[in-house]
Short mmCIF file of C-alpha atoms in Angstrom, two decimals:
data_model
loop_
_atom_site.label_atom_id
_atom_site.label_comp_id
_atom_site.label_asym_id
_atom_site.label_seq_id
_atom_site.Cartn_x
_atom_site.Cartn_y
_atom_site.Cartn_z
CA MET A 144 67.32 -20.93 -41.70
CA SER A 145 69.39 -23.21 -39.51
CA GLU A 146 71.58 -20.26 -38.60
CA ASN A 147 68.56 -18.35 -37.27
CA ASN A 148 67.44 -21.34 -35.22
CA THR A 149 70.94 -21.69 -33.81
CA THR A 150 70.94 -17.99 -32.90
CA LYS A 151 67.58 -18.30 -31.15
CA SER A 152 68.74 -21.41 -29.26
CA VAL A 153 71.91 -19.68 -28.15
CA SER A 154 69.94 -16.57 -27.06
CA PHE A 155 67.43 -18.63 -25.11
CA TYR A 156 70.24 -20.65 -23.53
CA SER A 157 72.05 -17.45 -22.64
CA LEU A 158 68.86 -16.10 -21.05
CA LEU A 159 68.42 -19.22 -18.96
CA LYS A 160 72.08 -19.07 -18.00
CA VAL A 161 71.77 -15.47 -16.88
CA LEU A 162 68.59 -16.20 -14.87
CA GLY A 163 70.36 -19.20 -13.37
CA GLU A 164 73.12 -16.94 -12.13
CA TYR A 165 70.48 -14.90 -10.28
CA ARG A 166 68.44 -17.89 -9.06
CA ARG A 167 69.24 -17.17 -5.44
CA PHE A 168 67.85 -13.67 -5.83
CA ILE A 169 64.75 -14.99 -7.58
CA PHE A 170 64.11 -17.62 -4.90
CA LEU A 171 64.70 -15.08 -2.17
CA PHE A 172 62.33 -12.61 -3.85
CA VAL A 173 59.61 -15.27 -4.12
CA ALA A 174 60.11 -16.38 -0.52
CA VAL A 175 59.98 -12.83 0.81
CA SER A 176 56.87 -12.15 -1.28
CA LEU A 177 55.10 -15.25 0.06
CA ILE A 178 56.03 -14.43 3.63
CA GLY A 179 54.97 -10.80 3.19
CA ILE A 180 51.63 -11.71 1.62
CA GLY A 181 51.04 -14.38 4.27
CA ILE A 182 51.68 -11.88 7.06
CA TYR A 183 49.55 -9.20 5.40
CA SER A 184 46.65 -11.60 4.86
CA SER A 185 46.72 -12.33 8.58
CA ILE A 186 46.60 -8.70 9.71
CA MET A 187 44.50 -7.14 6.90
CA PRO A 188 40.77 -6.42 7.43
CA GLN A 189 38.55 -9.45 7.07
CA THR A 190 35.22 -9.41 5.28
CA PHE A 191 32.14 -11.28 6.50
CA SER A 192 29.14 -11.76 4.25
CA SER A 193 25.59 -12.80 5.09
CA GLU A 194 22.69 -13.35 2.69
CA ALA A 195 18.90 -13.40 2.95
CA SER A 196 16.44 -14.39 0.24
CA VAL A 197 12.83 -13.34 -0.27
CA MET A 198 9.99 -13.81 -2.68
CA PRO A 199 7.79 -11.00 -3.98
CA PRO A 200 4.15 -11.02 -2.83
CA GLU A 201 1.73 -13.28 -4.61
CA GLN A 202 -0.14 -11.65 -7.45
CA ARG A 203 -3.65 -11.12 -6.21
CA GLY A 204 -6.53 -10.11 -8.33
CA GLY A 205 -10.20 -10.77 -8.73
CA GLY A 206 -12.67 -10.16 -5.99
CA GLY A 207 -15.82 -8.11 -6.24
CA GLY A 208 -16.67 -4.50 -5.83
CA LEU A 209 -15.99 -1.35 -7.77
CA SER A 210 -12.20 -1.78 -7.74
CA ALA A 211 -12.47 -5.12 -9.56
CA MET A 212 -14.69 -3.47 -12.16
CA LEU A 213 -12.19 -0.61 -12.56
CA GLN A 214 -9.27 -3.01 -12.86
CA SER A 215 -11.02 -5.05 -15.53
CA ALA A 216 -11.99 -1.85 -17.35
CA ILE A 217 -8.38 -0.60 -17.51
CA GLY A 218 -6.79 -3.96 -18.11
CA GLY A 219 -5.68 -4.68 -14.57
CA PHE A 220 -3.08 -1.93 -14.58
CA GLY A 221 -1.60 -0.99 -11.21
CA MET A 222 1.38 -2.10 -9.21
CA THR A 223 -0.21 -3.33 -6.02
CA SER A 224 -3.35 -4.76 -7.57
CA GLN A 225 -1.32 -7.26 -9.57
CA GLY A 226 1.70 -7.57 -7.28
CA PRO A 227 5.05 -5.86 -7.78
CA SER A 228 7.60 -7.66 -9.93
CA SER A 229 10.84 -8.95 -8.51
CA ALA A 230 12.75 -6.28 -10.42
CA ILE A 231 10.82 -3.53 -8.64
CA PHE A 232 11.53 -5.13 -5.25
CA GLY A 233 15.19 -5.32 -6.17
CA GLU A 234 15.22 -1.62 -6.98
CA ILE A 235 13.45 -0.77 -3.73
CA LEU A 236 16.11 -2.64 -1.73
CA GLN A 237 18.78 -0.34 -3.15
CA THR A 238 16.97 2.92 -2.37
CA ARG A 239 18.06 5.53 0.12
CA SER A 240 14.86 5.00 2.11
CA VAL A 241 15.76 1.38 2.85
CA ALA A 242 19.30 2.41 3.83
CA GLU A 243 17.92 5.04 6.23
CA PHE A 244 15.56 2.44 7.72
CA ILE A 245 18.55 0.16 8.35
CA ILE A 246 20.50 2.99 9.98
CA ASP A 247 17.62 3.92 12.27
CA SER A 248 16.50 0.40 13.18
CA LEU A 249 20.03 -0.84 13.99
CA LYS A 250 21.21 2.50 15.41
CA LEU A 251 24.32 2.37 13.26
CA LYS A 252 25.27 5.93 14.17
CA GLN A 253 26.04 4.70 17.67
CA LYS A 254 28.39 1.93 16.52
CA PRO A 255 32.13 2.72 16.62
CA GLN A 256 32.83 2.01 12.95
CA PHE A 257 30.04 4.37 11.81
CA LYS A 258 30.07 6.95 14.58
CA ASN A 259 32.01 9.76 12.89
CA ILE A 260 30.59 9.34 9.39
CA PRO A 261 28.32 12.18 8.14
CA PRO A 262 24.68 11.12 7.67
CA GLN A 263 24.68 11.37 3.87
CA VAL A 264 27.94 9.48 3.56
CA LEU A 265 26.68 6.85 6.02
CA THR A 266 23.58 6.32 3.89
CA GLN A 267 25.72 5.84 0.79
CA THR A 268 28.00 3.50 2.72
CA VAL A 269 25.10 1.30 3.79
CA GLN A 270 23.79 1.26 0.22
CA SER A 271 27.20 0.12 -1.04
CA MET A 272 27.25 -2.69 1.55
CA LEU A 273 24.13 -4.29 0.05
CA LEU A 274 24.40 -6.57 -2.94
CA VAL A 275 20.98 -7.33 -4.45
CA THR A 276 20.51 -10.13 -6.96
CA VAL A 277 17.25 -10.90 -8.75
CA LYS A 278 17.19 -14.46 -10.01
CA ARG A 279 15.31 -15.72 -13.04
CA THR A 280 12.88 -17.58 -10.79
CA GLY A 281 11.85 -14.30 -9.17
CA VAL A 282 13.65 -14.98 -5.90
CA ILE A 283 15.53 -11.95 -4.59
CA SER A 284 18.71 -12.33 -2.58
CA VAL A 285 20.26 -9.51 -0.60
CA SER A 286 23.69 -9.88 0.96
CA CYS A 287 25.77 -7.59 3.13
CA ASN A 288 29.56 -7.40 3.43
CA ILE A 289 31.14 -6.05 6.61
CA GLN A 290 34.87 -5.48 7.05
CA THR A 291 36.78 -5.58 10.31
CA GLY A 292 39.74 -3.42 11.15
CA TYR A 293 43.38 -4.48 10.93
CA LEU A 294 44.51 -7.27 13.28
CA PRO A 295 40.91 -8.20 14.26
CA ASN A 296 40.42 -10.32 17.35
CA ASP A 297 37.73 -12.99 17.76
CA GLN A 298 35.24 -10.58 19.30
CA GLU A 299 35.57 -8.14 16.41
CA LYS A 300 35.13 -10.98 13.93
CA LYS A 301 31.93 -12.16 15.65
CA ALA A 302 30.59 -8.60 15.81
CA ALA A 303 31.24 -8.09 12.08
CA ALA A 304 29.56 -11.41 11.22
CA GLN A 305 26.53 -10.54 13.35
CA LEU A 306 26.28 -7.05 11.88
CA ALA A 307 26.33 -8.44 8.34
CA ALA A 308 23.35 -10.68 9.18
CA ASP A 309 21.53 -7.86 11.00
CA ILE A 310 21.89 -5.45 8.08
CA ALA A 311 20.67 -8.02 5.56
CA ASN A 312 17.61 -8.81 7.70
CA ALA A 313 17.00 -5.11 8.35
CA ALA A 314 17.04 -4.50 4.59
CA ILE A 315 14.23 -7.05 4.20
CA ALA A 316 12.30 -5.43 7.05
CA GLY A 317 12.85 -2.02 5.44
CA LEU A 318 11.56 -3.33 2.13
CA ASP A 319 8.41 -4.64 3.79
CA ASN A 320 7.88 -1.43 5.76
CA LEU A 321 8.45 0.85 2.79
CA ASN A 322 6.28 -1.26 0.54
CA ASN A 323 3.36 -1.19 2.97
CA GLN A 324 3.68 2.56 3.44
CA LYS A 325 3.88 3.46 -0.22
CA SER A 326 1.49 0.90 -1.68
CA VAL A 327 -1.81 2.43 -2.79
CA SER A 328 -4.14 -0.16 -4.25
CA THR A 329 -7.16 0.46 -6.40
CA ALA A 330 -9.31 -0.95 -3.61
CA ARG A 331 -7.94 1.58 -1.11
CA LYS A 332 -8.56 4.50 -3.44
CA THR A 333 -12.06 3.20 -4.16
CA ARG A 334 -12.79 2.75 -0.46
CA GLU A 335 -11.62 6.27 0.34
CA TYR A 336 -13.77 7.67 -2.46
CA ILE A 337 -16.81 5.72 -1.22
CA GLU A 338 -16.28 7.03 2.30
CA ARG A 339 -16.20 10.60 1.00
CA VAL A 340 -19.40 10.03 -0.93
CA GLN A 341 -20.99 8.42 2.13
CA VAL A 342 -20.33 11.52 4.24
CA GLY A 343 -22.09 13.80 1.75
CA ASN A 344 -24.89 11.31 1.19
CA LYS A 345 -25.57 10.95 4.91
CA GLN A 346 -25.70 14.72 5.29
CA LYS A 347 -28.28 14.90 2.48
CA LEU A 348 -30.30 12.09 4.07
CA ASP A 349 -30.29 13.80 7.45
CA SER A 350 -31.42 17.05 5.83
CA ILE A 351 -34.27 15.44 3.90
CA GLN A 352 -35.39 13.44 6.92
CA PHE A 353 -35.54 16.68 8.89
CA VAL A 354 -37.64 18.29 6.14
CA LEU A 355 -39.92 15.23 6.07
CA GLU A 356 -40.39 15.32 9.82
CA LYS A 357 -41.21 19.03 9.72
CA PHE A 358 -43.62 18.41 6.82
CA GLN A 359 -45.41 15.65 8.75
CA LEU A 360 -45.78 17.79 11.86
CA GLN A 361 -47.01 20.85 9.99
CA ASN A 362 -49.47 18.97 7.80
CA LYS A 363 -50.46 16.26 10.31
CA VAL A 364 -49.15 13.55 8.01
CA LEU A 365 -48.18 10.21 9.49
CA ALA A 366 -49.01 7.72 6.73
CA LEU A 367 -50.57 9.59 3.85
CA PRO A 368 -52.02 6.63 1.88
CA GLU A 369 -53.84 5.28 4.92
CA GLN A 370 -54.89 8.75 6.00
CA THR A 371 -56.14 9.58 2.51
CA GLN A 372 -58.22 6.43 2.39
CA ALA A 373 -59.69 7.17 5.80
CA VAL A 374 -60.58 10.78 4.85
CA VAL A 375 -62.20 9.76 1.55
CA THR A 376 -64.12 6.89 3.14
CA ASN A 377 -65.38 9.08 5.97
CA ALA A 378 -66.33 11.88 3.57
CA GLY A 379 -68.17 9.39 1.39
CA MET A 380 -70.12 7.99 4.31
CA LEU A 381 -71.06 11.50 5.49
CA GLY A 382 -72.01 12.49 1.99
CA ALA A 383 -74.29 9.48 1.76
CA GLU A 384 -75.85 10.36 5.10
CA VAL A 385 -76.40 13.95 3.94
CA ALA A 386 -78.02 12.70 0.77
CA LYS A 387 -80.32 10.39 2.75
CA ALA A 388 -81.22 13.17 5.18
CA GLN A 389 -81.90 15.53 2.27
CA ILE A 390 -84.28 13.02 0.72
CA GLU A 391 -86.06 12.44 4.02
CA TYR A 392 -86.36 16.20 4.62
CA SER A 393 -87.70 16.81 1.10
CA LEU A 394 -90.31 14.10 1.53
CA ALA A 395 -91.32 15.52 4.92
CA GLN A 396 -91.70 18.99 3.41
CA GLN A 397 -94.23 17.62 0.98
CA GLU A 398 -96.26 15.99 3.72
CA MET A 399 -95.89 18.36 6.67
CA GLN A 400 -96.37 22.01 7.45
CA PRO A 401 -93.31 24.21 8.01
CA GLY A 402 -93.72 24.43 11.76
CA ASN A 403 -94.03 20.70 12.27
CA PRO A 404 -91.65 19.46 15.03
CA VAL A 405 -90.67 16.39 13.01
CA LEU A 406 -89.80 18.56 10.05
CA GLN A 407 -87.75 20.83 12.27
CA GLN A 408 -85.91 17.81 13.72
CA LEU A 409 -85.15 16.53 10.23
CA GLU A 410 -83.91 19.98 9.29
CA LYS A 411 -81.57 20.10 12.29
CA ARG A 412 -80.27 16.62 11.52
CA LEU A 413 -79.61 17.63 7.90
CA SER A 414 -77.85 20.79 9.03
CA ALA A 415 -75.66 18.83 11.47
CA LEU A 416 -74.71 16.28 8.80
CA ARG A 417 -73.86 19.04 6.35
CA GLU A 418 -71.63 20.69 8.96
CA GLN A 419 -69.83 17.43 9.61
CA TYR A 420 -69.40 16.90 5.90
CA GLN A 421 -67.90 20.38 5.51
CA ARG A 422 -65.50 19.73 8.37
CA SER A 423 -64.44 16.50 6.70
CA GLN A 424 -63.64 18.51 3.58
CA SER A 425 -61.66 21.16 5.44
CA GLY A 426 -59.96 18.87 7.98
CA GLY A 427 -60.89 17.90 11.51
CA MET A 428 -63.97 15.87 12.25
CA SER A 429 -64.01 17.37 15.70
CA GLY A 430 -62.17 20.03 17.61
CA THR A 431 -59.75 17.47 19.08
CA ASP A 432 -58.91 15.73 15.79
CA LYS A 433 -55.17 16.57 15.17
CA TYR A 434 -54.45 14.27 12.25
CA SER A 435 -57.38 14.77 9.86
CA ILE A 436 -56.24 16.22 6.52
CA PRO A 437 -58.37 18.64 4.48
CA LEU A 438 -59.62 16.80 1.43
CA GLN A 439 -58.80 19.66 -0.94
CA ASN A 440 -55.16 19.54 0.24
CA LEU A 441 -54.67 15.86 -0.50
CA PRO A 442 -53.31 16.23 -4.09
CA LYS A 443 -50.72 18.88 -3.10
CA LEU A 444 -49.71 17.14 0.13
CA GLY A 445 -49.63 13.82 -1.61
CA ARG A 446 -47.24 15.16 -4.25
CA GLU A 447 -44.92 16.75 -1.68
CA TYR A 448 -45.06 13.71 0.56
CA VAL A 449 -44.32 11.30 -2.28
CA ASN A 450 -41.36 13.43 -3.43
CA LEU A 451 -39.90 13.55 0.08
CA MET A 452 -40.41 9.83 0.64
CA ARG A 453 -38.88 9.12 -2.75
CA ASP A 454 -35.75 11.15 -1.92
CA VAL A 455 -35.44 9.48 1.47
CA THR A 456 -35.84 6.02 -0.04
CA ILE A 457 -33.29 6.72 -2.77
CA LEU A 458 -30.70 8.02 -0.33
CA GLU A 459 -31.30 5.11 2.05
CA GLN A 460 -30.78 2.62 -0.77
CA VAL A 461 -27.68 4.47 -1.98
CA ASN A 462 -26.27 4.45 1.56
CA LEU A 463 -26.94 0.73 1.85
CA TYR A 464 -25.21 0.14 -1.48
CA LEU A 465 -22.24 2.33 -0.55
CA GLU A 466 -21.79 0.59 2.80
CA THR A 467 -21.84 -2.81 1.08
CA GLN A 468 -19.27 -1.63 -1.44
CA ARG A 469 -17.11 -0.07 1.27
CA LEU A 470 -16.93 -3.37 3.15
CA GLN A 471 -16.04 -5.23 -0.04
CA GLU A 472 -13.29 -2.74 -0.87
CA ALA A 473 -11.93 -2.90 2.70
CA ILE A 474 -11.61 -6.68 2.32
CA GLN A 475 -10.03 -6.32 -1.10
CA GLU A 476 -7.66 -3.66 0.24
CA ALA A 477 -6.40 -6.07 2.90
CA ARG A 478 -5.83 -8.63 0.15
CA ASP A 479 -4.01 -6.12 -2.04
CA VAL A 480 -1.44 -5.04 0.58
CA PRO A 481 1.73 -6.90 -0.44
CA THR A 482 3.99 -8.35 2.24
CA VAL A 483 7.48 -9.72 1.77
CA GLN A 484 7.76 -13.47 2.06
CA VAL A 485 11.12 -14.38 3.58
CA LEU A 486 12.58 -17.63 2.31
CA ASP A 487 15.87 -17.59 4.24
CA GLU A 488 16.81 -15.20 7.00
CA ALA A 489 20.40 -13.97 7.09
CA MET A 490 22.54 -15.84 9.62
CA PRO A 491 25.94 -14.76 11.01
CA PRO A 492 28.58 -16.47 8.85
CA LEU A 493 30.94 -18.92 10.54
CA GLN A 494 33.83 -18.13 8.19
CA LYS A 495 35.09 -14.96 6.56
CA SER A 496 34.37 -14.49 2.88
CA ALA A 497 37.55 -12.50 2.26
CA PRO A 498 40.48 -12.35 2.07
CA GLY A 499 41.21 -15.80 0.62
CA ARG A 500 44.66 -16.51 2.04
CA PHE A 501 45.26 -19.63 -0.09
CA LEU A 502 44.35 -17.80 -3.30
CA MET A 503 46.56 -14.86 -2.38
CA LEU A 504 49.52 -17.16 -1.72
CA LEU A 505 48.88 -19.09 -4.93
CA LEU A 506 48.81 -15.94 -7.02
CA THR A 507 51.92 -14.69 -5.26
CA ALA A 508 53.72 -17.95 -6.02
CA VAL A 509 52.83 -17.58 -9.71
CA ILE A 510 53.36 -13.86 -10.17
CA SER A 511 56.40 -13.17 -7.94
CA PRO A 512 58.88 -15.31 -9.98
CA VAL A 513 57.80 -13.51 -13.13
CA ILE A 514 58.32 -10.17 -11.46
CA ALA A 515 61.72 -11.27 -10.14
CA MET A 516 62.89 -12.45 -13.56
CA LEU A 517 61.69 -9.26 -15.23
CA PHE A 518 63.55 -7.29 -12.58
CA VAL A 519 66.76 -9.29 -13.26
CA LEU A 520 66.47 -8.78 -17.01
CA ALA A 521 65.85 -5.08 -16.54
CA MET A 522 68.94 -4.81 -14.34
CA ILE A 523 71.07 -6.66 -16.93
CA LEU A 524 69.82 -4.49 -19.79
CA LEU A 525 70.49 -1.37 -17.77
CA LYS A 526 73.99 -2.61 -16.92
CA ASN A 527 74.76 -3.40 -20.60
CA PHE A 528 73.42 0.00 -21.64
CA LYS A 529 75.75 1.77 -19.20
CA THR A 530 78.71 -0.34 -20.35
CA ALA A 531 78.01 0.56 -23.98
CA ASP A 532 77.90 4.26 -23.11
CA ILE A 533 81.25 4.08 -21.33
CA SER A 534 82.87 2.33 -24.30
#
């Protein structure tokens, strides 16, 4: 057991001795690596990152009208009626439509770094620049990373920082624009349906009103209940006068001879009253009476008139109801349209986010000695292997 420990100690000591013989090489390798990494970190492209954060729209429900009834009937299902979730907004931010909105709004195709990129590749590039994070609180953050070229000057660094902020803000604007374009709330669909029904209902009302007007002109009907009462009252009064004249004439016949002037006068009066009574039955108390209705036509006219007035009244009430509902749905539609609430706008970063020069140098200082020692050991093993082959 002690012999094995002694062997291990001798081997480890021999290893340290060998590495010590190559310490100058190891130190030189580490120094060159640090200098090389330091130089490369100064000339390599620099990355600037900017972040914006938003909240999803408030969940809006309630209200009156048909849409509220429909929502309650189906359990309030529907994206815009209850407000999109943060996860949906996060997905929308990563869509091609938002990337195309960013490209068009910022005119990225005209910028030097994007000028020669094909449209489809440019869209994918913009999508890859966006990093979307949905937090547990529902807040959505979208950040954009922009790289400069090699050996960037101060102007290029400022331009990259500004572009990172512009793209992040444009992504939020694209989200809001796309959401407003694609959102279809229950209230909007209800309003559009009501407006279609209103068009047909108004056409029916206009048609029936035209028929009613034609009916009134043809049958001399203005206000049938009042006209009916007037005709019946007038006919009753004339009938009573005829009855009185008939009684007077009958009494005169019993007392007077047929050629008596008084009897003849009573006969003429009775004849005139009977003629007036007949005219009241057939319509028109005189030749200039345009609005007297024949008594025998009153039941038929009354039925037609009542039916027409009923249809007109129903359609007028339906139109009034539809207009009330349309206004309610228009108000609810405005409430249902979700808009993005920006918490923090993206600002141009003052410092680059990458590369981290200190971290690169630290890792180089840790890794390069290991690489140098492995290289030395590999060279020694290769040398011993060649020596053994020669022997």
